[in-house]
mmCIF file of C-alpha atoms and ligand atoms in Angstrom:
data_model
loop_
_atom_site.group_PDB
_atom_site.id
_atom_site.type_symbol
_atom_site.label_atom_id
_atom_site.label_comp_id
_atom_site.label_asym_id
_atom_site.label_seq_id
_atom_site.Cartn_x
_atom_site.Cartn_y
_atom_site.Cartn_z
ATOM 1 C CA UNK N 1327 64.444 -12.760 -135.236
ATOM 2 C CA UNK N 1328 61.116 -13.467 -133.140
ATOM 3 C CA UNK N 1329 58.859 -10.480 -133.245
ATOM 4 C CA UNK N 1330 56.541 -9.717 -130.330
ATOM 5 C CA UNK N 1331 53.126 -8.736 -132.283
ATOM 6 C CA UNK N 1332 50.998 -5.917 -130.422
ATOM 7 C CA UNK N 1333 46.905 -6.265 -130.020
ATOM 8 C CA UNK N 1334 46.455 -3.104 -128.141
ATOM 9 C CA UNK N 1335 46.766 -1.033 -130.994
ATOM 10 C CA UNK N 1336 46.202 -1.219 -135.229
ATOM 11 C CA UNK N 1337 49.338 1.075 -135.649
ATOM 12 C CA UNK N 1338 51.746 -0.793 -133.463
ATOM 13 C CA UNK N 1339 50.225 -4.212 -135.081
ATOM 14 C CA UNK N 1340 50.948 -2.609 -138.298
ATOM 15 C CA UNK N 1341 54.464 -1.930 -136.948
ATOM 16 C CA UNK N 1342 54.913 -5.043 -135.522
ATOM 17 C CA UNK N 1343 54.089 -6.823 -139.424
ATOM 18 C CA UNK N 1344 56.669 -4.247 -140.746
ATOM 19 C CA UNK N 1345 59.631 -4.988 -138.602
ATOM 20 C CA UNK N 1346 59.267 -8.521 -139.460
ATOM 21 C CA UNK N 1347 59.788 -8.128 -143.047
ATOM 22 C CA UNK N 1348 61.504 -4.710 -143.398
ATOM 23 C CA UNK N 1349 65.732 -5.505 -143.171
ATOM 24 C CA UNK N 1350 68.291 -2.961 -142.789
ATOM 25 C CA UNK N 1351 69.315 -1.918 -146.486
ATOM 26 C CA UNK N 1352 65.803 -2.213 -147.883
ATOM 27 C CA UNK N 1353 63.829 0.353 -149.995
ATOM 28 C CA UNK N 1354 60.219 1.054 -148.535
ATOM 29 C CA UNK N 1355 57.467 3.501 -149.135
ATOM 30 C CA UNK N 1356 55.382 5.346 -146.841
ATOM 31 C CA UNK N 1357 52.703 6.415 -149.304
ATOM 32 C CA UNK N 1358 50.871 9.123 -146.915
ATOM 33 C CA UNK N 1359 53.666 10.491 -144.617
ATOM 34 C CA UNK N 1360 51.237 12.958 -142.536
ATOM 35 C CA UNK N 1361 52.820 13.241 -139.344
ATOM 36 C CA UNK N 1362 55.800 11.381 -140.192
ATOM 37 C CA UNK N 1363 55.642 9.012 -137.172
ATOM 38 C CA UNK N 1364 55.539 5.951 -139.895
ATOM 39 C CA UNK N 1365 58.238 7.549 -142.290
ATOM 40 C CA UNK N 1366 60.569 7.886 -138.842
ATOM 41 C CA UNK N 1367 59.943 3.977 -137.871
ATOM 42 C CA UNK N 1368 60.581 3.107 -141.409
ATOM 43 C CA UNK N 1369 63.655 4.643 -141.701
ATOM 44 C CA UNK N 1370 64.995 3.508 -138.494
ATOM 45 C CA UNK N 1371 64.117 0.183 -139.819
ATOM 46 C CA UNK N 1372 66.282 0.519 -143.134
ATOM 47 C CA UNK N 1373 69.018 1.919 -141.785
ATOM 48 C CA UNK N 1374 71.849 4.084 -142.925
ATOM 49 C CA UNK N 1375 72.384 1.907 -146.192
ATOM 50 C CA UNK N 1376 68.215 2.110 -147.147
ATOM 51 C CA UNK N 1377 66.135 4.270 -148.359
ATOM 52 C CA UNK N 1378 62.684 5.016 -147.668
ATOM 53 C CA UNK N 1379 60.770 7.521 -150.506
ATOM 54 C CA UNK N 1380 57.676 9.705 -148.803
ATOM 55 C CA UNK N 1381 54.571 10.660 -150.222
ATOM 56 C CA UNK N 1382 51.617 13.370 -149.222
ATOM 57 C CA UNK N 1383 49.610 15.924 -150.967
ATOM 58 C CA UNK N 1384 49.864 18.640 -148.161
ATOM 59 C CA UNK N 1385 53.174 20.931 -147.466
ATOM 60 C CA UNK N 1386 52.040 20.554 -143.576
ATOM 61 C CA UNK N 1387 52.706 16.853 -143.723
ATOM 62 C CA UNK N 1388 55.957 16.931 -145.899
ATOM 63 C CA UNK N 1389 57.427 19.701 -143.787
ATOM 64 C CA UNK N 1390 56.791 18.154 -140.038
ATOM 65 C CA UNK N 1391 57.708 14.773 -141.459
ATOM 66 C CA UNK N 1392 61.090 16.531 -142.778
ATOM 67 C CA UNK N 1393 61.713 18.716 -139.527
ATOM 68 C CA UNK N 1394 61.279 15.291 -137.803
ATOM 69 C CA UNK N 1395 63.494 13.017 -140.227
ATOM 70 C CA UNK N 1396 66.290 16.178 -139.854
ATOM 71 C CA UNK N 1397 65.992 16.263 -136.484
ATOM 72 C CA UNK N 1398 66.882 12.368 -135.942
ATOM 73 C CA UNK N 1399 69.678 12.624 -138.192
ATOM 74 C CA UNK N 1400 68.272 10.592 -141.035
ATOM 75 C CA UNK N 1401 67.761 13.086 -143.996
ATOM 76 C CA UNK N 1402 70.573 10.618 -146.288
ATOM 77 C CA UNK N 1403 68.183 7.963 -146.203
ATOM 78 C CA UNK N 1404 64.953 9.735 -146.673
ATOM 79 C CA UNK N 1405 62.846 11.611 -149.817
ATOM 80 C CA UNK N 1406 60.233 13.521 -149.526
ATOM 81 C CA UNK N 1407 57.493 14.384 -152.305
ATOM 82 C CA UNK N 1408 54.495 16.376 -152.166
ATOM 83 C CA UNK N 1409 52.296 14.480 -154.749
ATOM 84 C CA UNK N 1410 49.594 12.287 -154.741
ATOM 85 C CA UNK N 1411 50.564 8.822 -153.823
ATOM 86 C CA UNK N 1412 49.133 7.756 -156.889
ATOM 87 C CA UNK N 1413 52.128 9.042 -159.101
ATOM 88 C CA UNK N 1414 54.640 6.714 -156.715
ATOM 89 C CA UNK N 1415 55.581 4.835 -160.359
ATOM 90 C CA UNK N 1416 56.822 8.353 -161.328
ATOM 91 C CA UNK N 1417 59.070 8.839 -158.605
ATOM 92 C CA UNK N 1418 60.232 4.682 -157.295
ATOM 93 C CA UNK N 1419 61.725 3.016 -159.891
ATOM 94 C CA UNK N 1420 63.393 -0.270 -158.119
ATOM 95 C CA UNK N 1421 60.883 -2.469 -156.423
ATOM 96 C CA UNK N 1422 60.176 -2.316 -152.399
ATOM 97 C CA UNK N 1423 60.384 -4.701 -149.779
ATOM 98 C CA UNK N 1424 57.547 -2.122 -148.387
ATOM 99 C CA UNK N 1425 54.924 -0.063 -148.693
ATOM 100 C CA UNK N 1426 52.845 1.519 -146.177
ATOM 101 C CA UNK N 1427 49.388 3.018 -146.406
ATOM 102 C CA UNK N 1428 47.710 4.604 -143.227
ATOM 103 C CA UNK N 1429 44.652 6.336 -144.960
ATOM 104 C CA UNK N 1430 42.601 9.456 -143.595
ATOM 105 C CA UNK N 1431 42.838 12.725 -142.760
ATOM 106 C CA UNK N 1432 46.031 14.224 -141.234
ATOM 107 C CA UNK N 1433 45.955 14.287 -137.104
ATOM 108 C CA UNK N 1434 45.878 17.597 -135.952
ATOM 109 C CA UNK N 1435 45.521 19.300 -139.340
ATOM 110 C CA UNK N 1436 42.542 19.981 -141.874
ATOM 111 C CA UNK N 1437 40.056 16.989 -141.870
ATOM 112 C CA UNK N 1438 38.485 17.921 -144.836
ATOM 113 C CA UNK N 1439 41.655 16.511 -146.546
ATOM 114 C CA UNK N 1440 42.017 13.251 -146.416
ATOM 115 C CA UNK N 1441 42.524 10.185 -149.006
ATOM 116 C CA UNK N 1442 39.942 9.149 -151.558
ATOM 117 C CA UNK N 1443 39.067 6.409 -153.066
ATOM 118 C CA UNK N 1444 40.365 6.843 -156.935
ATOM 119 C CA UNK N 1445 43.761 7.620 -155.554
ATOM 120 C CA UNK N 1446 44.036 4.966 -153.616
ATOM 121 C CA UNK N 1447 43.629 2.255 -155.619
ATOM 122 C CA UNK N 1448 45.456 3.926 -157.624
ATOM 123 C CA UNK N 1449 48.861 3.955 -155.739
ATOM 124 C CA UNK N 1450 48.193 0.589 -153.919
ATOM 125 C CA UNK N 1451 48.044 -0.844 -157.735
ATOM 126 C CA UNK N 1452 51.646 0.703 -158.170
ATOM 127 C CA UNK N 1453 52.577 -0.285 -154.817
ATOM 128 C CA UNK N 1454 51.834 -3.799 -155.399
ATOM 129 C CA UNK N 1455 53.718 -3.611 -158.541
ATOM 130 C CA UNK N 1456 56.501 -2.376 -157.290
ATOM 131 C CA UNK N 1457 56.839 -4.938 -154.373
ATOM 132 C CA UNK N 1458 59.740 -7.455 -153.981
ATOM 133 C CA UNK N 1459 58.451 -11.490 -153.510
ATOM 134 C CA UNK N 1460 58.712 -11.971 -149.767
ATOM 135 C CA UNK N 1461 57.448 -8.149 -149.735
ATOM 136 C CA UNK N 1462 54.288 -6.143 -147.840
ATOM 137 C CA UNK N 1463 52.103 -3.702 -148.369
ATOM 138 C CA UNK N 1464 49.929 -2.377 -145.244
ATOM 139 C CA UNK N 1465 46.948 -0.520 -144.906
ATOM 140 C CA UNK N 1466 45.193 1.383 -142.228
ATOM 141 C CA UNK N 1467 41.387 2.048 -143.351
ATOM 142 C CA UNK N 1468 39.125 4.564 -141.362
ATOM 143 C CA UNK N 1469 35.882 4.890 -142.051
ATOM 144 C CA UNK N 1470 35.058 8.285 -139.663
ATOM 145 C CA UNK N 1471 35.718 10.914 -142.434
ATOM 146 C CA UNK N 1472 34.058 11.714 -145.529
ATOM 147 C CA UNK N 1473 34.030 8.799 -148.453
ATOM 148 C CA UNK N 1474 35.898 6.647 -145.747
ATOM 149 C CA UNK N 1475 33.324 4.119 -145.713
ATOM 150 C CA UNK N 1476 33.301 3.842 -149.465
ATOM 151 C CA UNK N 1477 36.981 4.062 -149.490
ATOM 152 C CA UNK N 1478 37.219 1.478 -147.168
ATOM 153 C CA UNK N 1479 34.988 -1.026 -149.108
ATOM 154 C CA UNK N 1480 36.459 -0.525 -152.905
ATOM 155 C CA UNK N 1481 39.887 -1.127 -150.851
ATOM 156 C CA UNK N 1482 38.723 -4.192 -149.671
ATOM 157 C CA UNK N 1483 37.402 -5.284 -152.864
ATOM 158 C CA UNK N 1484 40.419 -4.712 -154.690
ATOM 159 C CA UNK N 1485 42.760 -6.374 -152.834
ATOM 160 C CA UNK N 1486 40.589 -9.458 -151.852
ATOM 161 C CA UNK N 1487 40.049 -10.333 -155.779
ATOM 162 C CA UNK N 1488 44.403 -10.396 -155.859
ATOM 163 C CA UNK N 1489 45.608 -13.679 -157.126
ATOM 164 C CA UNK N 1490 47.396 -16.617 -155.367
ATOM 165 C CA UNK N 1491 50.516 -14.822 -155.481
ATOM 166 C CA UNK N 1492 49.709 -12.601 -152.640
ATOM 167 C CA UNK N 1493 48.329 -13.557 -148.813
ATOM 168 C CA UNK N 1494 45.997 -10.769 -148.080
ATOM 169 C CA UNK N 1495 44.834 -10.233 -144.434
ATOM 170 C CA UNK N 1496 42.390 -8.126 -142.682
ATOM 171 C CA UNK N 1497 42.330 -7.618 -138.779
ATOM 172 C CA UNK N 1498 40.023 -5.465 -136.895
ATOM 173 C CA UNK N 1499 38.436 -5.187 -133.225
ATOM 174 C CA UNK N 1500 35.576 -6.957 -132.946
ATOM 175 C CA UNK N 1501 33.946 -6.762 -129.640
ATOM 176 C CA UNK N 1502 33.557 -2.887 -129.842
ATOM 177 C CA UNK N 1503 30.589 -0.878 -130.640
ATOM 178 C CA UNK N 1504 32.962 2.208 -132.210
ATOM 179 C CA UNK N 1505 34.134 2.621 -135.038
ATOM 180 C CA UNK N 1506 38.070 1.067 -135.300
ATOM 181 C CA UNK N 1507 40.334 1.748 -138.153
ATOM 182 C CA UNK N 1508 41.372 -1.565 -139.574
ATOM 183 C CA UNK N 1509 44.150 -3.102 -140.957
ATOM 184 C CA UNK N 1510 44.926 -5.154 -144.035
ATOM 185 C CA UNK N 1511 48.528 -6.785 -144.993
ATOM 186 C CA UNK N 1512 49.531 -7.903 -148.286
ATOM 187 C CA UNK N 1513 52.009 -10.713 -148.627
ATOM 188 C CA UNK N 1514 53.861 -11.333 -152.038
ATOM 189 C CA UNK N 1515 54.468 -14.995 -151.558
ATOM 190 C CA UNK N 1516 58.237 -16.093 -152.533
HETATM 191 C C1 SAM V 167 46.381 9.386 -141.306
HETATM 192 S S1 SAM V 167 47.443 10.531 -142.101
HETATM 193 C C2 SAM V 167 48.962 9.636 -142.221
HETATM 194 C C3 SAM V 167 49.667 9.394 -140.917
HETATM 195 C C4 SAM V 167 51.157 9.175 -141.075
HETATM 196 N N1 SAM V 167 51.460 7.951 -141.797
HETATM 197 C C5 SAM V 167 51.920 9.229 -139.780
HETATM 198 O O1 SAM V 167 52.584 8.261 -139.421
HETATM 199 O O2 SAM V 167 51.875 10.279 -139.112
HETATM 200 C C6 SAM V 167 46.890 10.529 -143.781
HETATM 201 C C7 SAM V 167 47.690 11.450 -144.686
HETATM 202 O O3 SAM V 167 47.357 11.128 -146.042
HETATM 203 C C8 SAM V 167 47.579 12.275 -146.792
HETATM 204 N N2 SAM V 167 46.991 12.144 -148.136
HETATM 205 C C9 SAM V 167 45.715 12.362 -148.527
HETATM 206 N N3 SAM V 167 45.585 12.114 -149.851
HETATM 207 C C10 SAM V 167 46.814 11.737 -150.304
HETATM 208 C C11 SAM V 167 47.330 11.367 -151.579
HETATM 209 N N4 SAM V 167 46.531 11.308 -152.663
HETATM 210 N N5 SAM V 167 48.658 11.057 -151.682
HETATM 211 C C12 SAM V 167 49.462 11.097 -150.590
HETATM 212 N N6 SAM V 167 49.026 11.451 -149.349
HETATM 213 C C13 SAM V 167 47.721 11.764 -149.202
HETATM 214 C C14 SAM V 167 46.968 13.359 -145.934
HETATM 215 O O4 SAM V 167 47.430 14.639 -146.322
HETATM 216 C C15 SAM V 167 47.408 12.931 -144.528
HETATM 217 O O5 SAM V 167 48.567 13.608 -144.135
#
């Protein structure tokens, strides 16, 4: 199937990656479900026969991503857990053709809350683990709330130092003087 990418935005880029990896069937992770626009697209990607397993630390973002998942029919497909992302080995147990990371403070809610470094690498070590050859895991870094920068960097660190298994990508907006989020896509080779 071609896939149209997107440039105007680093979510629907992000998207765009997913939908050309993500099949109907498939089990994904969205590993910080906030609003639960990314846990909705995921499981509209997977369809009725996948599953997609949802992670946050905040009963705001579980229970708007749940009223929304409800609401669009898909509850069969999708579950829910208000942990820390970095316990997703505790809770995933076959490996993902998925996982998605889009780091930060929830829109809309408390921004004092948001992910943190330790945590992070954390789950995107399980994550990585957990992922299927042919698999990917995405990231959305921000760098406009508290540790973000420093978040941002051991992120980048991490997953630049992965081994020739894995195609690791970054892509950000250049010409701008504000502050973007960014992305970064990790590729299990076949
Ligand atoms: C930018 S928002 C996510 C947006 C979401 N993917 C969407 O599509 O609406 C970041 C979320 O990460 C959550 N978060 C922070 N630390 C976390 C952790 N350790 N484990 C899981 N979620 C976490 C926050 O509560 C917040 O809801």
């Amino acid at each position: 199937m071609a896939v149209k990418m997107n440039f105007m935005s680093i979510v629907a880029f992000v998207h765009d990656a997913v939908s050309s990896i993500v099949q109907e069937g498939d089990h994904v992770v969205d590993a910080t479900t906030g609003n639960g626009n990314d846990t909705l697209f995921l499981a509209g990607l997977v369809g009725k026969d996948g599953h997609v397993t949802g992670f946050d630390i905040q009963d705001l973002a579980v229970s708007e991503t749940s009223r929304r998942i409800s609401e669009a029919g898909m509850d069969a497909r999708v579950e829910l857990h208000r942990v820390s992302h970095e316990r997703m080995d505790e809770y995933v147990s076959e490996p993902v053709r998925c996982a998605m990371f889009n780091l930060g403070y929830l829109p809309g809610g408390d921004k004092t809350i948001s992910t943190t470094a330790d945590s992070t690498l954390a789950a995107l070590g399980n994550a990585i683990e957990l992922l299927l050859p042919g698999g990917l895991v995405t990231v959305v870094l921000y760098r406009d709330h508290e540790g973000g920068g420093a978040e941002a960097e051991s992120v980048l660190e991490k997953l630049s130092q992965l081994g020739p298994g894995y195609t690791v990508c970054r892509y950000q907006v250049m010409n701008t003087v504000r502050q973007c989020p960014e992305a970064i896509l990790v590729y299990r080779k076949k």
